[in-house]
Tab-separated table of C-alpha atoms in Angstrom:
chain	number	residue	atom	x	y	z
R	4	UNK	CA	-8.226	59.532	-123.959
R	5	UNK	CA	-7.561	57.459	-120.915
R	6	UNK	CA	-5.067	54.675	-121.345
R	7	UNK	CA	-4.447	51.615	-119.271
R	8	UNK	CA	-1.265	49.679	-119.864
R	9	UNK	CA	-0.420	46.126	-118.860
R	10	UNK	CA	2.978	44.527	-118.648
R	11	UNK	CA	4.129	42.031	-119.704
R	12	UNK	CA	1.900	41.315	-122.667
R	13	UNK	CA	3.140	37.740	-122.814
R	14	UNK	CA	4.932	35.678	-120.215
R	15	UNK	CA	5.948	32.052	-119.955
R	16	UNK	CA	6.853	30.629	-116.574
R	17	UNK	CA	7.623	27.252	-115.096
R	18	UNK	CA	5.220	25.390	-112.840
R	19	UNK	CA	5.700	26.302	-109.232
R	20	UNK	CA	7.103	29.757	-109.861
R	21	UNK	CA	5.369	33.078	-109.369
R	22	UNK	CA	4.727	35.718	-111.970
R	23	UNK	CA	3.686	39.349	-111.594
R	24	UNK	CA	1.534	41.328	-114.008
R	25	UNK	CA	1.375	45.100	-113.762
R	26	UNK	CA	-1.517	47.344	-114.640
R	27	UNK	CA	-0.979	51.083	-114.928
R	28	UNK	CA	-3.325	53.929	-115.608
R	29	UNK	CA	-1.262	56.314	-117.706
R	30	UNK	CA	-3.153	59.574	-117.679
R	31	UNK	CA	-5.630	59.387	-114.861
R	32	UNK	CA	-5.788	58.296	-111.251
R	33	UNK	CA	-7.616	55.063	-110.744
R	34	UNK	CA	-8.967	54.511	-107.280
R	35	UNK	CA	-10.386	51.215	-108.453
R	36	UNK	CA	-8.897	48.618	-110.726
R	37	UNK	CA	-10.356	45.296	-111.757
R	38	UNK	CA	-8.701	42.043	-112.724
R	39	UNK	CA	-10.355	39.654	-115.152
R	40	UNK	CA	-9.496	36.280	-116.533
R	41	UNK	CA	-10.579	35.211	-119.967
R	42	UNK	CA	-10.634	31.619	-121.094
R	43	UNK	CA	-10.463	30.819	-124.807
R	44	UNK	CA	-13.691	31.695	-126.620
R	45	UNK	CA	-15.370	32.639	-123.353
R	46	UNK	CA	-16.326	35.789	-121.604
R	47	UNK	CA	-14.361	37.689	-119.043
R	48	UNK	CA	-14.569	36.478	-115.491
R	49	UNK	CA	-14.090	39.117	-112.837
R	50	UNK	CA	-11.491	37.885	-110.383
R	51	UNK	CA	-11.199	40.775	-107.978
R	52	UNK	CA	-11.735	44.452	-107.400
R	53	UNK	CA	-8.680	46.349	-106.267
R	54	UNK	CA	-8.964	49.567	-104.293
R	55	UNK	CA	-5.972	51.802	-103.716
R	56	UNK	CA	-4.639	51.492	-100.211
R	57	UNK	CA	-6.897	48.654	-99.116
R	58	UNK	CA	-7.285	44.945	-99.573
R	59	UNK	CA	-8.733	43.612	-102.777
R	60	UNK	CA	-12.216	42.174	-102.876
R	61	UNK	CA	-12.197	38.756	-104.468
R	62	UNK	CA	-15.063	37.146	-106.319
R	63	UNK	CA	-16.438	33.872	-105.102
R	64	UNK	CA	-14.279	30.949	-106.077
R	65	UNK	CA	-11.104	32.967	-106.662
R	66	UNK	CA	-8.227	31.964	-104.379
R	67	UNK	CA	-6.903	35.129	-102.796
R	68	UNK	CA	-3.717	33.415	-101.620
R	69	UNK	CA	-2.958	32.293	-105.128
R	70	UNK	CA	-3.825	35.477	-106.956
R	71	UNK	CA	-2.247	38.256	-104.924
R	72	UNK	CA	-3.398	41.741	-105.798
R	73	UNK	CA	-1.695	44.890	-104.652
R	74	UNK	CA	-2.897	48.406	-105.428
R	75	UNK	CA	-0.134	50.460	-103.909
R	76	UNK	CA	-0.753	53.709	-105.748
R	77	UNK	CA	-3.448	55.473	-107.716
R	78	UNK	CA	-1.811	54.467	-110.977
R	79	UNK	CA	-0.565	50.942	-110.353
R	80	UNK	CA	-2.091	47.610	-109.466
R	81	UNK	CA	-0.290	44.284	-109.664
R	82	UNK	CA	-1.524	40.718	-109.928
R	83	UNK	CA	0.869	38.012	-108.765
R	84	UNK	CA	0.071	34.431	-109.657
R	85	UNK	CA	1.814	32.373	-107.011
R	86	UNK	CA	2.953	28.778	-107.412
R	87	UNK	CA	1.658	28.778	-110.936
R	88	UNK	CA	0.231	25.649	-112.516
R	89	UNK	CA	-0.575	24.909	-116.162
R	90	UNK	CA	-4.277	25.421	-115.458
R	91	UNK	CA	-3.479	29.030	-114.559
R	92	UNK	CA	-2.537	29.619	-118.172
R	93	UNK	CA	-4.949	32.213	-119.433
R	94	UNK	CA	-5.436	35.747	-120.689
R	95	UNK	CA	-5.533	38.208	-117.807
R	96	UNK	CA	-6.984	41.663	-118.338
R	97	UNK	CA	-7.049	44.596	-115.995
R	98	UNK	CA	-9.281	47.587	-116.135
R	99	UNK	CA	-9.387	50.873	-114.320
R	100	UNK	CA	-12.202	53.162	-113.398
R	101	UNK	CA	-11.734	56.871	-113.697
R	102	UNK	CA	-14.562	57.355	-111.234
R	103	UNK	CA	-17.084	60.135	-111.328
R	104	UNK	CA	-20.533	60.082	-112.819
R	105	UNK	CA	-19.300	58.828	-116.182
R	106	UNK	CA	-18.053	55.617	-114.578
R	107	UNK	CA	-16.256	54.669	-117.749
R	108	UNK	CA	-13.949	51.724	-117.386
R	109	UNK	CA	-10.846	51.416	-119.511
R	110	UNK	CA	-9.114	48.137	-120.238
R	111	UNK	CA	-5.502	47.171	-120.544
R	112	UNK	CA	-4.217	45.247	-123.522
R	113	UNK	CA	-4.173	42.007	-121.573
R	114	UNK	CA	-1.428	39.612	-120.594
R	115	UNK	CA	-1.064	36.087	-121.909
R	116	UNK	CA	0.274	33.768	-119.234
R	117	UNK	CA	1.536	30.326	-120.198
R	118	UNK	CA	2.667	28.001	-117.442
R	119	UNK	CA	4.796	25.105	-118.619
G	241	UNK	CA	-28.282	39.518	-109.555
G	242	UNK	CA	-26.903	41.126	-112.664
G	243	UNK	CA	-26.577	39.312	-115.948
G	244	UNK	CA	-26.125	39.973	-119.634
G	245	UNK	CA	-27.382	37.704	-122.375
G	246	UNK	CA	-26.174	38.280	-125.874
G	247	UNK	CA	-26.670	36.571	-129.151
G	248	UNK	CA	-24.451	33.574	-129.538
G	249	UNK	CA	-22.202	33.482	-132.503
G	250	UNK	CA	-20.379	33.081	-134.555
G	251	UNK	CA	-21.906	35.563	-136.941
G	252	UNK	CA	-20.588	35.588	-140.490
G	253	UNK	CA	-21.530	38.383	-142.871
G	254	UNK	CA	-20.465	39.706	-146.217
G	255	UNK	CA	-19.005	43.161	-146.484
G	256	UNK	CA	-21.623	45.939	-146.525
G	257	UNK	CA	-24.249	43.716	-144.887
G	258	UNK	CA	-26.396	44.943	-142.006
G	259	UNK	CA	-25.378	43.806	-138.537
G	260	UNK	CA	-27.480	43.260	-135.440
G	261	UNK	CA	-26.160	41.643	-132.283
G	262	UNK	CA	-28.862	41.287	-129.660
G	263	UNK	CA	-28.205	41.984	-126.009
G	264	UNK	CA	-30.599	41.868	-123.075
G	265	UNK	CA	-29.873	42.346	-119.423
G	266	UNK	CA	-31.133	41.975	-115.885
G	267	UNK	CA	-29.851	44.272	-113.207
G	268	UNK	CA	-30.432	45.403	-109.677
G	269	UNK	CA	-30.457	49.153	-109.761
G	270	UNK	CA	-30.062	51.391	-112.786
G	271	UNK	CA	-27.203	50.154	-114.927
G	272	UNK	CA	-25.039	51.819	-117.517
G	273	UNK	CA	-24.700	49.768	-120.676
G	274	UNK	CA	-21.670	49.194	-122.857
G	275	UNK	CA	-20.444	47.463	-125.940
G	276	UNK	CA	-16.799	46.454	-125.979
G	277	UNK	CA	-14.857	45.105	-128.943
G	278	UNK	CA	-11.895	42.756	-128.856
G	279	UNK	CA	-9.821	42.492	-131.996
G	280	UNK	CA	-7.725	39.340	-132.491
G	281	UNK	CA	-4.845	39.192	-130.031
G	282	UNK	CA	-5.776	42.427	-128.301
G	283	UNK	CA	-7.485	43.577	-125.133
G	284	UNK	CA	-10.919	45.103	-124.923
G	285	UNK	CA	-11.779	48.505	-126.263
G	286	UNK	CA	-14.850	50.485	-125.386
G	287	UNK	CA	-16.964	50.784	-128.517
G	288	UNK	CA	-19.921	52.750	-127.185
G	289	UNK	CA	-21.979	53.294	-124.087
G	290	UNK	CA	-25.288	54.622	-122.802
G	291	UNK	CA	-25.974	55.675	-119.247
G	292	UNK	CA	-29.730	56.198	-119.179
G	293	UNK	CA	-32.915	55.037	-120.824
G	294	UNK	CA	-33.430	56.061	-124.456
G	295	UNK	CA	-29.808	57.167	-124.798
G	296	UNK	CA	-28.173	56.121	-128.042
G	297	UNK	CA	-24.493	55.303	-128.013
G	298	UNK	CA	-22.675	55.497	-131.321
G	299	UNK	CA	-19.140	55.115	-132.621
G	300	UNK	CA	-17.486	54.044	-135.881
G	301	UNK	CA	-20.886	53.524	-137.506
G	302	UNK	CA	-22.117	51.283	-134.697
G	303	UNK	CA	-25.191	52.236	-132.679
G	304	UNK	CA	-27.078	50.888	-129.697
G	305	UNK	CA	-30.073	52.328	-127.875
G	306	UNK	CA	-30.750	51.807	-124.179
G	307	UNK	CA	-34.263	50.353	-124.021
G	308	UNK	CA	-35.405	50.108	-120.449
G	309	UNK	CA	-38.853	48.764	-121.309
G	310	UNK	CA	-37.367	45.752	-123.075
G	311	UNK	CA	-34.127	45.679	-121.038
G	312	UNK	CA	-32.158	45.590	-124.255
G	313	UNK	CA	-29.128	47.230	-125.831
G	314	UNK	CA	-28.849	45.751	-129.305
G	315	UNK	CA	-25.799	46.633	-131.392
G	316	UNK	CA	-26.351	47.622	-135.030
G	317	UNK	CA	-24.307	48.729	-137.975
G	318	UNK	CA	-25.695	49.500	-141.385
G	319	UNK	CA	-22.745	48.357	-143.468
G	320	UNK	CA	-20.022	46.200	-141.970
G	321	UNK	CA	-16.430	46.074	-143.159
G	322	UNK	CA	-13.818	43.340	-143.029
G	323	UNK	CA	-12.017	45.376	-140.367
G	324	UNK	CA	-15.041	44.997	-138.076
G	325	UNK	CA	-14.226	41.319	-137.605
G	326	UNK	CA	-13.803	40.898	-133.861
G	327	UNK	CA	-15.508	39.663	-130.722
G	328	UNK	CA	-18.166	41.991	-129.360
G	329	UNK	CA	-19.108	42.022	-125.694
G	330	UNK	CA	-22.200	43.579	-124.224
G	331	UNK	CA	-21.766	44.686	-120.629
G	332	UNK	CA	-23.474	46.545	-117.834
G	333	UNK	CA	-22.170	48.298	-114.802
G	334	UNK	CA	-23.889	49.060	-111.552
G	335	UNK	CA	-22.660	50.629	-108.413
G	336	UNK	CA	-21.124	48.017	-106.158
G	337	UNK	CA	-20.425	49.494	-102.762
G	338	UNK	CA	-19.090	52.994	-102.248
G	339	UNK	CA	-17.958	54.462	-105.536
G	340	UNK	CA	-17.110	51.173	-107.203
G	341	UNK	CA	-18.746	50.149	-110.422
G	342	UNK	CA	-18.617	46.484	-111.324
G	343	UNK	CA	-18.879	45.324	-114.916
G	344	UNK	CA	-20.823	42.237	-115.883
G	345	UNK	CA	-20.138	40.875	-119.349
G	346	UNK	CA	-22.058	38.800	-121.817
G	347	UNK	CA	-20.304	35.807	-123.330
G	348	UNK	CA	-19.252	37.645	-126.451
G	349	UNK	CA	-20.214	37.285	-130.098
G	350	UNK	CA	-17.605	36.535	-132.719
G	351	UNK	CA	-18.227	38.474	-135.918
G	352	UNK	CA	-16.457	37.542	-139.122
G	353	UNK	CA	-16.908	39.767	-142.152
G	354	UNK	CA	-15.884	38.343	-145.490
G	355	UNK	CA	-14.867	40.457	-148.484
């Protein structure tokens, strides 16, 4: 079946630095990818919708200058957390849509970000 | 707007017990409905889905039926196992501009199954 892979699975960075998380669709082309943030014991919060070759659409309250999303190809989207702060520490999950009438969305394994 | 309300946990059951996790939704348009499962330390996995009214999604002994009249998609399993311990998320997707489908999640229900 379809597989979405995220890298890195865990990352620790210092406050003020930037960190990039990659999301790849391994066996299908994903015109749309989604980035979510999950706080402990809470649901997933959609951060942005990423469309290949165009700017991402951010949800209300998400800082687009802080969470940079690039969807340069049909199999790769990246999320860059810029000038990271401890409150950015979270579990980030991407998902990709294979499109079509099935509209099934596949999720990556998630990336744990810890900002120290 | 779109929203998903699911039974708050945690839910603790003994092995071989019957499981029901309630899920109701509100949506603009005609949504597809999903149950996702998140095992400890892992990302989300699609458990089952239904795309139209009266459809029944099933997988690994879990079932859920798309009930349009009650706007519900309750998850059931006749006999749970310890390995079913996880967080279960109910979700819906509707078309959101062009060919995009946006998922809306419930808050998740933690299930713990004891031997």
